[in-house]
Short mmCIF file of C-alpha atoms and ligand atoms in Angstrom, two decimals:
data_model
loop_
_atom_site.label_atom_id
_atom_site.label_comp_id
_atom_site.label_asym_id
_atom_site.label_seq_id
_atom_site.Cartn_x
_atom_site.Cartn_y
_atom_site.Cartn_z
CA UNK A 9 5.20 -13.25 -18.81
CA UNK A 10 2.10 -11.23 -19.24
CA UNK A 11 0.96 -7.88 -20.80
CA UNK A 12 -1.59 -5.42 -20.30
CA UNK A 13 -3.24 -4.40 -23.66
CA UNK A 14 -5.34 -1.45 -23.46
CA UNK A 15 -7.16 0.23 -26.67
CA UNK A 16 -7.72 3.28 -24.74
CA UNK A 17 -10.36 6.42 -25.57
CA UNK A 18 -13.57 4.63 -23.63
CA UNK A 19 -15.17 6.33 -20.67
CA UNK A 20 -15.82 4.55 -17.39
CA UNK A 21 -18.97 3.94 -16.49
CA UNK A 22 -20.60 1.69 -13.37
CA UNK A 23 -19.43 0.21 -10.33
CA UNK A 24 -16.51 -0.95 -9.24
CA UNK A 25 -15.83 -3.09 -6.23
CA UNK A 26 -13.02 -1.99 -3.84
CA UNK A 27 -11.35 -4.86 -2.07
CA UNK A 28 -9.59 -4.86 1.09
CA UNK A 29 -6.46 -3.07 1.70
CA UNK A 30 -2.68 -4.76 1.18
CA UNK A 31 -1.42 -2.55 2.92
CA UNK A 32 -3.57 -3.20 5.87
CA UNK A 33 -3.47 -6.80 5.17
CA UNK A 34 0.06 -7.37 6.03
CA UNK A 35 0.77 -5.47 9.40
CA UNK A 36 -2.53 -7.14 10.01
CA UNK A 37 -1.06 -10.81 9.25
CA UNK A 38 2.33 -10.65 11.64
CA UNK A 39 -0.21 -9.42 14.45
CA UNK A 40 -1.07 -13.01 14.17
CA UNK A 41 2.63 -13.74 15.74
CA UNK A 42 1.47 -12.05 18.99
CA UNK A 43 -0.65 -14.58 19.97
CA UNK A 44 -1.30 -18.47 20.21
CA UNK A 45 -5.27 -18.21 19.18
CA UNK A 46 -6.29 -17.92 16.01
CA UNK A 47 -6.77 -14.71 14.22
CA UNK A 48 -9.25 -14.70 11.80
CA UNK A 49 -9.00 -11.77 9.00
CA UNK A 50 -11.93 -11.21 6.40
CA UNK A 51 -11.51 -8.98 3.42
CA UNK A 52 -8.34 -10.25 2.80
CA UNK A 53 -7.38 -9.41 -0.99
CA UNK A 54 -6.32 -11.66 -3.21
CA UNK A 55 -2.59 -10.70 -4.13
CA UNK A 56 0.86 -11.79 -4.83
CA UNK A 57 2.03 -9.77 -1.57
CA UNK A 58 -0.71 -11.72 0.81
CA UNK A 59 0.67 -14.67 -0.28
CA UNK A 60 4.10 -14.04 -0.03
CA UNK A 61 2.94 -12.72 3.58
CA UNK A 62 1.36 -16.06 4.28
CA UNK A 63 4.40 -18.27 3.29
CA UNK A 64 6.80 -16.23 5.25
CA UNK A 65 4.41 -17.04 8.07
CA UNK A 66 3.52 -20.40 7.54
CA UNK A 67 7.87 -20.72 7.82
CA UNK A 68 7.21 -19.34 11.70
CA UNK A 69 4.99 -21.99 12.67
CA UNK A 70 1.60 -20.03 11.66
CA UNK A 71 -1.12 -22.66 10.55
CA UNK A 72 -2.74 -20.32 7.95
CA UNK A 73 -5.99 -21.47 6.55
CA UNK A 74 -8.59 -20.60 3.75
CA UNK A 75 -11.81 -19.96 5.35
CA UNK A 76 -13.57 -19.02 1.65
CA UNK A 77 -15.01 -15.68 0.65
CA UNK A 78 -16.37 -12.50 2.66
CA UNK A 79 -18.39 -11.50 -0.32
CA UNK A 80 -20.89 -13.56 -2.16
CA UNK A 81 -19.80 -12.93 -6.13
CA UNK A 82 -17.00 -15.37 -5.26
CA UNK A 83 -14.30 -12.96 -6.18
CA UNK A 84 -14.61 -10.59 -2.87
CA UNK A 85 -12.04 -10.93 -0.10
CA UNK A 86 -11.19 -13.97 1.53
CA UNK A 87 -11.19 -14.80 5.13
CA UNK A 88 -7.87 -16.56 6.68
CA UNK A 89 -7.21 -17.72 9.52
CA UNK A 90 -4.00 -17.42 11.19
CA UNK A 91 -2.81 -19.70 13.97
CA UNK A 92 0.67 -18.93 15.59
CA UNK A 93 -0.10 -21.46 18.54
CA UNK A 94 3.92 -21.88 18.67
CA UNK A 95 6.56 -19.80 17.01
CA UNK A 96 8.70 -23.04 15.21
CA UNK A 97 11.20 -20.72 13.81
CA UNK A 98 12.57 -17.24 14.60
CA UNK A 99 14.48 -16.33 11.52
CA UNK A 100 12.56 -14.91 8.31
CA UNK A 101 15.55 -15.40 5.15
CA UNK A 102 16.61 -13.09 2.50
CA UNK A 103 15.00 -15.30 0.24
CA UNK A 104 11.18 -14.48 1.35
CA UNK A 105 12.17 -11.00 2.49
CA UNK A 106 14.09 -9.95 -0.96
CA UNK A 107 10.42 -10.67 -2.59
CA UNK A 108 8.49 -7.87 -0.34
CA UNK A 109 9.82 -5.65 2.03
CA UNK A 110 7.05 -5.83 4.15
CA UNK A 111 8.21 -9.02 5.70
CA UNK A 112 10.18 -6.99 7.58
CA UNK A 113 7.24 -6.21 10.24
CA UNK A 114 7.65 -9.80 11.67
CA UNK A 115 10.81 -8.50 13.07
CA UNK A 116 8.38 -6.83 16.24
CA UNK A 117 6.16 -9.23 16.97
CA UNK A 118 8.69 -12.10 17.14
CA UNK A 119 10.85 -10.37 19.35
CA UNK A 120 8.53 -9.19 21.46
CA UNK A 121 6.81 -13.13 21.82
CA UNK A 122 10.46 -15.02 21.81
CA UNK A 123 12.83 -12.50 22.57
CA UNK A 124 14.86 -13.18 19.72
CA UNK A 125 14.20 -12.25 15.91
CA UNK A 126 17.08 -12.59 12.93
CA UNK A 127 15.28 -10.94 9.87
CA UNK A 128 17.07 -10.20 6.68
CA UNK A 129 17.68 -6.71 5.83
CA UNK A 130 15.11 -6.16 2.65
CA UNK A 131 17.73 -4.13 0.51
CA UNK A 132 16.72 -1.54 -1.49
CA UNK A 133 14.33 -1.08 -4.36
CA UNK A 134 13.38 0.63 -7.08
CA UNK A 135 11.36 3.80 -5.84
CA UNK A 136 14.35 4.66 -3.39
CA UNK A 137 16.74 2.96 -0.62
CA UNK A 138 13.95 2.40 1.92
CA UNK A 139 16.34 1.67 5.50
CA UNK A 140 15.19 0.20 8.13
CA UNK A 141 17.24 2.53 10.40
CA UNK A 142 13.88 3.51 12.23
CA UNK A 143 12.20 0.05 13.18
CA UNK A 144 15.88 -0.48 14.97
CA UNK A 145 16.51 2.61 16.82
CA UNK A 146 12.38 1.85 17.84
CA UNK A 147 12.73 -1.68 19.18
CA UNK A 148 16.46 0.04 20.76
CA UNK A 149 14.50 2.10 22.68
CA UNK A 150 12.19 -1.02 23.96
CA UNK A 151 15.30 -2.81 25.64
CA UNK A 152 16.07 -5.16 22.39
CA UNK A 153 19.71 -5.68 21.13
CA UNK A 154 20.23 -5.19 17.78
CA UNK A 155 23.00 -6.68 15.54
CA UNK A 156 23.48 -6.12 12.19
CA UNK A 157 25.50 -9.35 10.80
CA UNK A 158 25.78 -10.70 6.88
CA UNK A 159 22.84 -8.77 5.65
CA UNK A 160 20.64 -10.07 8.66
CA UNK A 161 19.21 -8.21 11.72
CA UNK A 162 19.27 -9.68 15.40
CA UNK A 163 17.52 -8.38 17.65
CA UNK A 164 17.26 -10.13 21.48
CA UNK A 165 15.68 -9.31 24.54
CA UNK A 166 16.05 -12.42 26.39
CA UNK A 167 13.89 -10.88 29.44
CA UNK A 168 11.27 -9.18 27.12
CA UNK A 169 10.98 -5.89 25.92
CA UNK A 170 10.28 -2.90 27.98
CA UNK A 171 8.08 0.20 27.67
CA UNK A 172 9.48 3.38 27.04
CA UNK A 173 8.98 6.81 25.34
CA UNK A 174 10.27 6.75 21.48
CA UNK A 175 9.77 9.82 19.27
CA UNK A 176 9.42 8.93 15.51
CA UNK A 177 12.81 10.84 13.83
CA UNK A 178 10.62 10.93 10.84
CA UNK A 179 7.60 9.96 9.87
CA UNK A 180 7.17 5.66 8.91
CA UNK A 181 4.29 3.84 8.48
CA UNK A 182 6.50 0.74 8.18
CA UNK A 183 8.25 1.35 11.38
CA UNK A 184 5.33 2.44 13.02
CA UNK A 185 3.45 -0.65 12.47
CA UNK A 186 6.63 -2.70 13.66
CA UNK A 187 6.85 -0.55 17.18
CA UNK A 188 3.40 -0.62 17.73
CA UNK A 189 3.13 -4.49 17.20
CA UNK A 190 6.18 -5.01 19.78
CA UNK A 191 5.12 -2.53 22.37
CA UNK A 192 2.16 -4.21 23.16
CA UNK A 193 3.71 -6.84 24.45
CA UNK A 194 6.45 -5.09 26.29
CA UNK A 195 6.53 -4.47 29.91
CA UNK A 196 4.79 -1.32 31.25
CA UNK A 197 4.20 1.88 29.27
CA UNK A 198 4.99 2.94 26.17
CA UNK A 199 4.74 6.25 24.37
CA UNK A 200 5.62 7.05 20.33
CA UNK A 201 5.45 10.24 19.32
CA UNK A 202 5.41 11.33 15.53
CA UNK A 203 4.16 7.87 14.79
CA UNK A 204 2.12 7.29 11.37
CA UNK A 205 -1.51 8.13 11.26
CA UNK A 206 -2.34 6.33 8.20
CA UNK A 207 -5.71 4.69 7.91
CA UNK A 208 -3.93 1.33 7.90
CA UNK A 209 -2.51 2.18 11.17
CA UNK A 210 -5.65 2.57 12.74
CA UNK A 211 -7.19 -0.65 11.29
CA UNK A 212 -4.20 -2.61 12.69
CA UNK A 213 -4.43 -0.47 16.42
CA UNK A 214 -8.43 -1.87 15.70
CA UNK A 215 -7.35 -5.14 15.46
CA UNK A 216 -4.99 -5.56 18.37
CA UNK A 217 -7.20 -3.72 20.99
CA UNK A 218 -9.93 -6.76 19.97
CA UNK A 219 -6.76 -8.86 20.52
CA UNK A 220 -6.88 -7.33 24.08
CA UNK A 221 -3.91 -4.64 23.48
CA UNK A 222 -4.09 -1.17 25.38
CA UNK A 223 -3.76 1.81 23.03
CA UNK A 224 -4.68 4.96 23.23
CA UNK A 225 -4.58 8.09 21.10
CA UNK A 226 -5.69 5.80 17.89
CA UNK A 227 -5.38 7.82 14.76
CA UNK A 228 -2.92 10.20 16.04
CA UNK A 229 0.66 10.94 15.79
CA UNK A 230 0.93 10.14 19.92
CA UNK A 231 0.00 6.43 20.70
CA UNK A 232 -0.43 4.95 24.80
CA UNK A 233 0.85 1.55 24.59
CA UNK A 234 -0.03 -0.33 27.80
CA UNK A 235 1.89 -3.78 27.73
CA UNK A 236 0.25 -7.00 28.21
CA UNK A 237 1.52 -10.45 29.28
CA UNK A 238 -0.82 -12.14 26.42
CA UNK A 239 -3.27 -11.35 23.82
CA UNK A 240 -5.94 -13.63 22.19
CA UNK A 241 -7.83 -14.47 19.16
CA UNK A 242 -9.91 -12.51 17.39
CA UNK A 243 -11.74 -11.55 14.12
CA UNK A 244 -11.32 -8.40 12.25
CA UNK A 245 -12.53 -7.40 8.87
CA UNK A 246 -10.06 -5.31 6.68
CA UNK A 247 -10.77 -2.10 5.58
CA UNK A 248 -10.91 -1.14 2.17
CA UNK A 249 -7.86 -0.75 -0.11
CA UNK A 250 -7.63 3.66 -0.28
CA UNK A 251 -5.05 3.50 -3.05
CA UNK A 252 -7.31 1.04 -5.14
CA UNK A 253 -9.87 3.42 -4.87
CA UNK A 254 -8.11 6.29 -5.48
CA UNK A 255 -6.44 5.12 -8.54
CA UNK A 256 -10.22 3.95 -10.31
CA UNK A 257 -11.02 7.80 -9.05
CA UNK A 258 -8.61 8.82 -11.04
CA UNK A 259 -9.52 6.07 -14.07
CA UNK A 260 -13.19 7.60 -13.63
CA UNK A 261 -11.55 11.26 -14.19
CA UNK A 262 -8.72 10.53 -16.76
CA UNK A 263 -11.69 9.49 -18.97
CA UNK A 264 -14.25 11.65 -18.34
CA UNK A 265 -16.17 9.02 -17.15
CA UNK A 266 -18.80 8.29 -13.93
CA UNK A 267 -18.11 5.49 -11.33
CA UNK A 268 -19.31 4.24 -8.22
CA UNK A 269 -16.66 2.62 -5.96
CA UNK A 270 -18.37 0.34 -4.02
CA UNK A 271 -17.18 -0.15 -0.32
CA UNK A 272 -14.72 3.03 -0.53
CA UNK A 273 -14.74 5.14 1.82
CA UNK A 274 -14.11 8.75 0.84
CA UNK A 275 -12.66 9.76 4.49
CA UNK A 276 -9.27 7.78 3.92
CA UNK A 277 -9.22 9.85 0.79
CA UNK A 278 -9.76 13.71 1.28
CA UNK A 279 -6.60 14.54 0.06
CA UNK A 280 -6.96 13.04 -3.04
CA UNK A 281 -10.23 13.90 -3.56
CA UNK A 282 -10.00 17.66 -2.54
CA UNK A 283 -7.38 17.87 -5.27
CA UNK A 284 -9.68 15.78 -8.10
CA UNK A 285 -12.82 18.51 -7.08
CA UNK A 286 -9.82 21.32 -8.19
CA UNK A 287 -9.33 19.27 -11.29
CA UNK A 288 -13.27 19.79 -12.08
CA UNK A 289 -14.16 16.01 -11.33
CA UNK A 290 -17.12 15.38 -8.92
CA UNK A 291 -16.31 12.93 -6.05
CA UNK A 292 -18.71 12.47 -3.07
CA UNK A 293 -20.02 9.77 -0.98
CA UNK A 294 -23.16 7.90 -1.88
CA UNK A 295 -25.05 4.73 -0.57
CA UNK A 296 -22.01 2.19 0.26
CA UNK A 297 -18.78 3.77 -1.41
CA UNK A 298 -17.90 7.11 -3.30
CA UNK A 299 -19.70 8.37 -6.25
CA UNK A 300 -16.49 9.99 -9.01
CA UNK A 301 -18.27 11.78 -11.99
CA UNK A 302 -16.30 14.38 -14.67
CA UNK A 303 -18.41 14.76 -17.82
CA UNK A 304 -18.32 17.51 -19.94
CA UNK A 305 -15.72 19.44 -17.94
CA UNK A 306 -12.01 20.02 -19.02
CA UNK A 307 -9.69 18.78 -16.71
CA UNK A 308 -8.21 21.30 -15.06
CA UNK A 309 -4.52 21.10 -14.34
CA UNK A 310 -3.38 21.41 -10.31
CA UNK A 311 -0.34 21.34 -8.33
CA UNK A 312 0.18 18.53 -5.47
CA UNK A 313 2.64 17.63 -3.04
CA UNK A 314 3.14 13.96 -1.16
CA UNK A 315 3.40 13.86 1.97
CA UNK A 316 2.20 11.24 5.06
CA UNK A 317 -1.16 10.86 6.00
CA UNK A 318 -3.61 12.96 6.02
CA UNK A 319 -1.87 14.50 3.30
CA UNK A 320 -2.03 13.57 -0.41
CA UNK A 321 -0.45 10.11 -0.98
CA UNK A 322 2.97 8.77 -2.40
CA UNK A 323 1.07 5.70 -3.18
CA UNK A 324 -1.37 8.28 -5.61
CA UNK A 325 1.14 10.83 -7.20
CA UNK A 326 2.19 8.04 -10.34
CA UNK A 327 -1.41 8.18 -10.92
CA UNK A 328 -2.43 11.88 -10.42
CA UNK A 329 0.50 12.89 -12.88
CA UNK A 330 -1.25 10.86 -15.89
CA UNK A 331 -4.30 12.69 -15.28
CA UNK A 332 -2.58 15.88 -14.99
CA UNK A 333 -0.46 14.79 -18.48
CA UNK A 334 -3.64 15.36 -20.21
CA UNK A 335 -5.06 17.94 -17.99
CA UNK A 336 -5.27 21.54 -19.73
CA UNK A 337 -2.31 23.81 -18.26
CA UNK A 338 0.30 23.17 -16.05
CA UNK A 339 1.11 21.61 -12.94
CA UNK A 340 3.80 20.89 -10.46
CA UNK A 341 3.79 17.75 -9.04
CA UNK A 342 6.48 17.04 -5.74
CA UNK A 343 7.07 13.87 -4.18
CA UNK A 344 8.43 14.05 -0.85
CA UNK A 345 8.73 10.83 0.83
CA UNK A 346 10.56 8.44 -1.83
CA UNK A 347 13.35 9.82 -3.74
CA UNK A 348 13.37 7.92 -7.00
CA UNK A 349 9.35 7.13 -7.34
CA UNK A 350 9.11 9.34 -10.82
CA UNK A 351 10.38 6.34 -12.76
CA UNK A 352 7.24 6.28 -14.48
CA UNK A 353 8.21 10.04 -16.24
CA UNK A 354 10.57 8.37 -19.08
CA UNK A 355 7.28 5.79 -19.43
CA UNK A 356 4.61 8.75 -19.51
CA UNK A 357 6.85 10.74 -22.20
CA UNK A 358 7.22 7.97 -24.86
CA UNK A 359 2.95 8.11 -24.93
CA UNK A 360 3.48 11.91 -25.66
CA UNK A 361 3.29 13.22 -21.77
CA UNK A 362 5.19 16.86 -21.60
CA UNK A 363 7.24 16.33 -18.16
CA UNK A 364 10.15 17.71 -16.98
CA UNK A 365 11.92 16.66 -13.87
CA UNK A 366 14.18 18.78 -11.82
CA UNK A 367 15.23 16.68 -8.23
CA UNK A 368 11.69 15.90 -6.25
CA UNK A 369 9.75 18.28 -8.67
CA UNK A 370 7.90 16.89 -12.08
CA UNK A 371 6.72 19.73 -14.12
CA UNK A 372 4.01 19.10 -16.39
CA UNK A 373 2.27 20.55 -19.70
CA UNK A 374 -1.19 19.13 -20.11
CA UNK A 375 -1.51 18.13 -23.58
CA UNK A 376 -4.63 17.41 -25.57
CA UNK A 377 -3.85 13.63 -26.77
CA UNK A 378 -1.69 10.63 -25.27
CA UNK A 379 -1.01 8.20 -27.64
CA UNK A 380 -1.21 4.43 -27.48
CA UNK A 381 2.88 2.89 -27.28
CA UNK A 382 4.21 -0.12 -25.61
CA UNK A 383 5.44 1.00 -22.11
CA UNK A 384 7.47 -1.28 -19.06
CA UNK A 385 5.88 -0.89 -15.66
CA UNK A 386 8.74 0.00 -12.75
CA UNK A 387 6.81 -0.45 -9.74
CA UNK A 388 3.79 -0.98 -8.27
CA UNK A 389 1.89 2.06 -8.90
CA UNK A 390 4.07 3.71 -11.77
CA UNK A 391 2.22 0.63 -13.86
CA UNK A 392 -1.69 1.63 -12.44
CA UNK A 393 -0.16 5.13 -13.53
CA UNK A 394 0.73 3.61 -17.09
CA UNK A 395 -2.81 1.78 -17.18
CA UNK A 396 -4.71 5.03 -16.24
CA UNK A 397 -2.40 6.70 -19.27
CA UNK A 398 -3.36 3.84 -21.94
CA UNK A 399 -7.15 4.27 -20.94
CA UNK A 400 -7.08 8.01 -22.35
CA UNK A 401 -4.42 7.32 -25.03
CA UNK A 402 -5.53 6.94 -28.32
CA UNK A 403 -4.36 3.76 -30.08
CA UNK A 404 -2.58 0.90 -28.52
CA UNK A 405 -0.79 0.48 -25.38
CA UNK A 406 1.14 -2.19 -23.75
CA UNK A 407 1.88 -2.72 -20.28
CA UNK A 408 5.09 -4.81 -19.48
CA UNK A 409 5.83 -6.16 -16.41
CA UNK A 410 2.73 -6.59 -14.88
CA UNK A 411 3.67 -8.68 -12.32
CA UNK A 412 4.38 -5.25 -10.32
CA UNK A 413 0.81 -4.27 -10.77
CA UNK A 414 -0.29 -8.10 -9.34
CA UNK A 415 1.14 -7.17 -6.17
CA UNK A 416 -1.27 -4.61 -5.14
CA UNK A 417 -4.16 -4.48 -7.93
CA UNK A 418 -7.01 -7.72 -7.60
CA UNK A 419 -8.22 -8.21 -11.01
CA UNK A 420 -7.48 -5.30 -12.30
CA UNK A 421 -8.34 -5.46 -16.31
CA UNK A 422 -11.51 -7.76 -15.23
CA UNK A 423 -12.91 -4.59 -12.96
CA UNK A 424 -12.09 -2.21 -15.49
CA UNK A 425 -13.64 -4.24 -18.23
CA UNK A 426 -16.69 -4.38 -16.35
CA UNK A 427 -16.91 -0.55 -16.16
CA UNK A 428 -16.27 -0.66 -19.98
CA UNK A 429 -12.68 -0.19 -20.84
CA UNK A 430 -10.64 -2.70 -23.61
CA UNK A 431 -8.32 -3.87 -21.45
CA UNK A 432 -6.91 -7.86 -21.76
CA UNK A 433 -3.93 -9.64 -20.59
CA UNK A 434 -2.12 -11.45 -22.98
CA UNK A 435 0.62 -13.33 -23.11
CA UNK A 436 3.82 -11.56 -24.32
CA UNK A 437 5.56 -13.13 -26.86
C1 EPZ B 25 4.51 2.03 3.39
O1 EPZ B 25 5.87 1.72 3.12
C2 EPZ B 25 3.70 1.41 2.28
N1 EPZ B 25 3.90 -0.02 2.27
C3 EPZ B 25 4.11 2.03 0.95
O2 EPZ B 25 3.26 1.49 -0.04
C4 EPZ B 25 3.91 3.54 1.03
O3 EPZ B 25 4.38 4.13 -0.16
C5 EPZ B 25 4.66 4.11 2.21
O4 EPZ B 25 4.28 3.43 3.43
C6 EPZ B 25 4.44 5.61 2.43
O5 EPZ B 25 3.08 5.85 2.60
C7 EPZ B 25 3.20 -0.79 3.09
O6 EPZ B 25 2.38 -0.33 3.87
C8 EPZ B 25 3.41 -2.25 3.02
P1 EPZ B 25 7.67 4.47 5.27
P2 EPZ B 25 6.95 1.92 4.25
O7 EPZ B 25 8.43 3.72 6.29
O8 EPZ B 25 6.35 1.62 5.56
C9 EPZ B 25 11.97 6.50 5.17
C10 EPZ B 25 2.74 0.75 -2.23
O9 EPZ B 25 2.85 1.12 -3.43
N2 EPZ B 25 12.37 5.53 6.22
O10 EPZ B 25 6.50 5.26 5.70
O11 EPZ B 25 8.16 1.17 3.83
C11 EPZ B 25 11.68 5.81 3.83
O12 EPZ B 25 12.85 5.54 3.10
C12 EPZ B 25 3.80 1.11 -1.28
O13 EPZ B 25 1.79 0.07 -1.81
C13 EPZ B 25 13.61 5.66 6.80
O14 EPZ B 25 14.40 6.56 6.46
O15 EPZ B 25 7.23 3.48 4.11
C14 EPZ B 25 10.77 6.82 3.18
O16 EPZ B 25 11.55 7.85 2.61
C15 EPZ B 25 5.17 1.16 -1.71
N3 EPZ B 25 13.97 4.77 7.77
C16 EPZ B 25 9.96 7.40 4.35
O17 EPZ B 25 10.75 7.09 5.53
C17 EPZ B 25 13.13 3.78 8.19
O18 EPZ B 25 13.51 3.01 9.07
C18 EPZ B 25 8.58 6.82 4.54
O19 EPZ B 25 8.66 5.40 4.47
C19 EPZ B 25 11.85 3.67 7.61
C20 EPZ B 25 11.49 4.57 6.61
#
């Protein structure tokens, strides 16, 4: 298995390219199940998750093809194309679904095409017990019967779903995604309330209006689902990845160094960035991307609190509290959406962090030094945290478990090499 080895203490400086999003990508890739045309996606990153996406698929009957690159370096996103012309299957097995929980938003759009979907439950993991309690009271509410049987769901509407008015019990991006993707299909009218507003959202509501879906209210917590007997083909670029961009924002800062993230777009990140400008780092948009400058300013420590979109990001906070580990007083970071995502505190400590955790609420002391130390990554973005950590420490660090950081990072120690950091993967012995 690979490491990450970082000898930290450079600044950042040039561009880095932001790809497109995963977490658009997948909702993106079961809208493909909605249709017998092809849907053609560009941007598509290049990660373990997409292609765990794209065999659970291809197991469905969806001809999924390599159309080549959307940039011209060769590395950019790729296109695919995916081609459900008949569903061959209507079960997705533990066995694809243990590997990424996101394989649960098939469950929708098969329903709604068949009337019939048996998906495994995804089980828990390790930044909290994730349920799936709200994608099944959802497609309730749309006329499906749900069965919960030896750790699979069934869900059947033998004469198609139906429209109907569903308010959100809390807010899911998951679930939200999974609703919308069945209720355009349905029969008549359907209205969510509380649904997600995340950027990704949007992009996928994009995507399935070219398909020929009816939605209104895009980008807001009420969404107009008109049903439709069919949709078709279409193309649709993905937009870029927010969380990539936000965590080399915070690589730029952590180092006191100057980047341009090329292709970001600094709306999907106000949060995040309106917190960075408190920490005394520059962050605006410039010609193609966002512009992230701190030199020669302390970093200034500064409280934050997840919460869904447009708030600051769970997806960010593992990152924001290494910055704020060396940032000069103290701050009070809460996470309110997952309740075990602070599993890279224990990680953060061993390279000298001063944290203290008391239930959702980390409590840190900005000190003046991280050092180098051999660290395990827990998660997806607890390991960009640890990176991000290792780029300020002094000395050595080493990044276990990488293959978290593979799931949602594209070349991750190649673009921050090119911006000038020591960062190689070995192999570990
Ligand atoms: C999405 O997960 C993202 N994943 C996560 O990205 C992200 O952290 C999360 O949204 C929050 O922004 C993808 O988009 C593939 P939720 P999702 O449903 O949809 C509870 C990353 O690092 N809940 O919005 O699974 C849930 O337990 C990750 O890229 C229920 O109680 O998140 C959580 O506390 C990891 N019942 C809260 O809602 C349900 O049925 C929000 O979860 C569904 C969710």
């Amino acid at each position: 298995m690979d490491k990450i080895r970082i000898r930290g203490g450079h600044k950042l400086n040039g561009v880095i390219r932001i790809g497109g999003a995963k977490n658009a990508a997948l909702p993106l890739m079961a809208a493909s199940l909605l249709t017998d045309e092809a849907l053609v996606l560009s941007n598509v990153p290049h990660l373990a998750d997409i292609t765990t996406m794209a065999n659970l698929l291809g197991q469905h009957g969806v001809k999924v093809s390599l159309e080549g690159h959307s940039g011209d370096d060769g590395h950019a996103g790729r296109t695919i194309s995916l081609a459900a012309g008949k569903i061959t299957n209507t079960k997705a097995p533990y066995d694809l679904v243990r590997r990424m929980r996101a394989s649960v938003l098939v469950l929708g759009p098969i329903v709604a095409r068949e009337g019939e979907a048996t998906v495994s439950l995804p089980g828990g993991c390790a930044i909290g017990t994730r349920p799936v309690d709200i994608h099944l009271s959802g497609l309730e509410a749309l006329g499906a019967e749900i069965e919960v049987e030896a750790g699979y769901i069934r869900a059947s509407a033998p004469k198609g779903l139906r429209g109907a008015q569903y308010v959100f019990p809390k807010v899911s991006v998951g679930a939200t995604e999974n609703l919308i993707l069945a209720a355009c299909l349905a029969q008549g009218e359907t209205i969510f309330e509380n649904a997600a507003r995340e950027p990704e959202i949007t992009d996928l509501c994009e995507c399935l209006i070219a398909m020929g879906a009816k939605i209104d209210g895009v980008g807001t917590a009420i969404l107009t689902i008109t049903g439709v007997d069919r949709l078709h083909g279409a193309e649709h670029a993905i937009m870029p990845d927010r969380i990539e961009a936000g965590t080399y924002a915070m690589a730029a800062a952590i180092t006191g160094g100057t980047v341009e993230l090329e292709g970001a777009r600094l709306d999907h990140i106000d949060a995040a960035a309106a917190h960075l400008r408190k920490t005394g780092t520059m962050i605006e948009t410039c010609n193609g991307g966002v512009f992230v400058s701190r030199e020669n300013t302390d970093l200034r420590s500064v409280d934050v609190e997840t919460d869904p979109y447009p708030a600051f990001p769970t997806d960010l906070q593992a990152q924001f509290m290494a910055l704020m580990a060396t940032a000069r007083g103290t701050s009070v970071i809460t996470e309110t959406i997952f309740e075990n995502r602070f599993m890279h505190v224990p990680e953060l400590q061993r390279m000298g962090a001063e944290v203290t955790l008391q239930g959702n609420t980390a409590t840190l002391r900005g000190v003046d030094q991280l050092h180098g130390a051999p660290v395990m990554a827990s998660d997806l973005r607890a390991s960009a945290s640890l990176v991000l950590a290792g780029l300020a420490a002094d000395g050595v660090t080493e990044v276990r478990r990488i293959y978290h950081l593979d799931r949602g990072y594209e070349r991750l120690e190649e673009k921050l090499r090119i911006v000038g950091a020591d960062v190689e993967r070995v192999e570990d012995s």
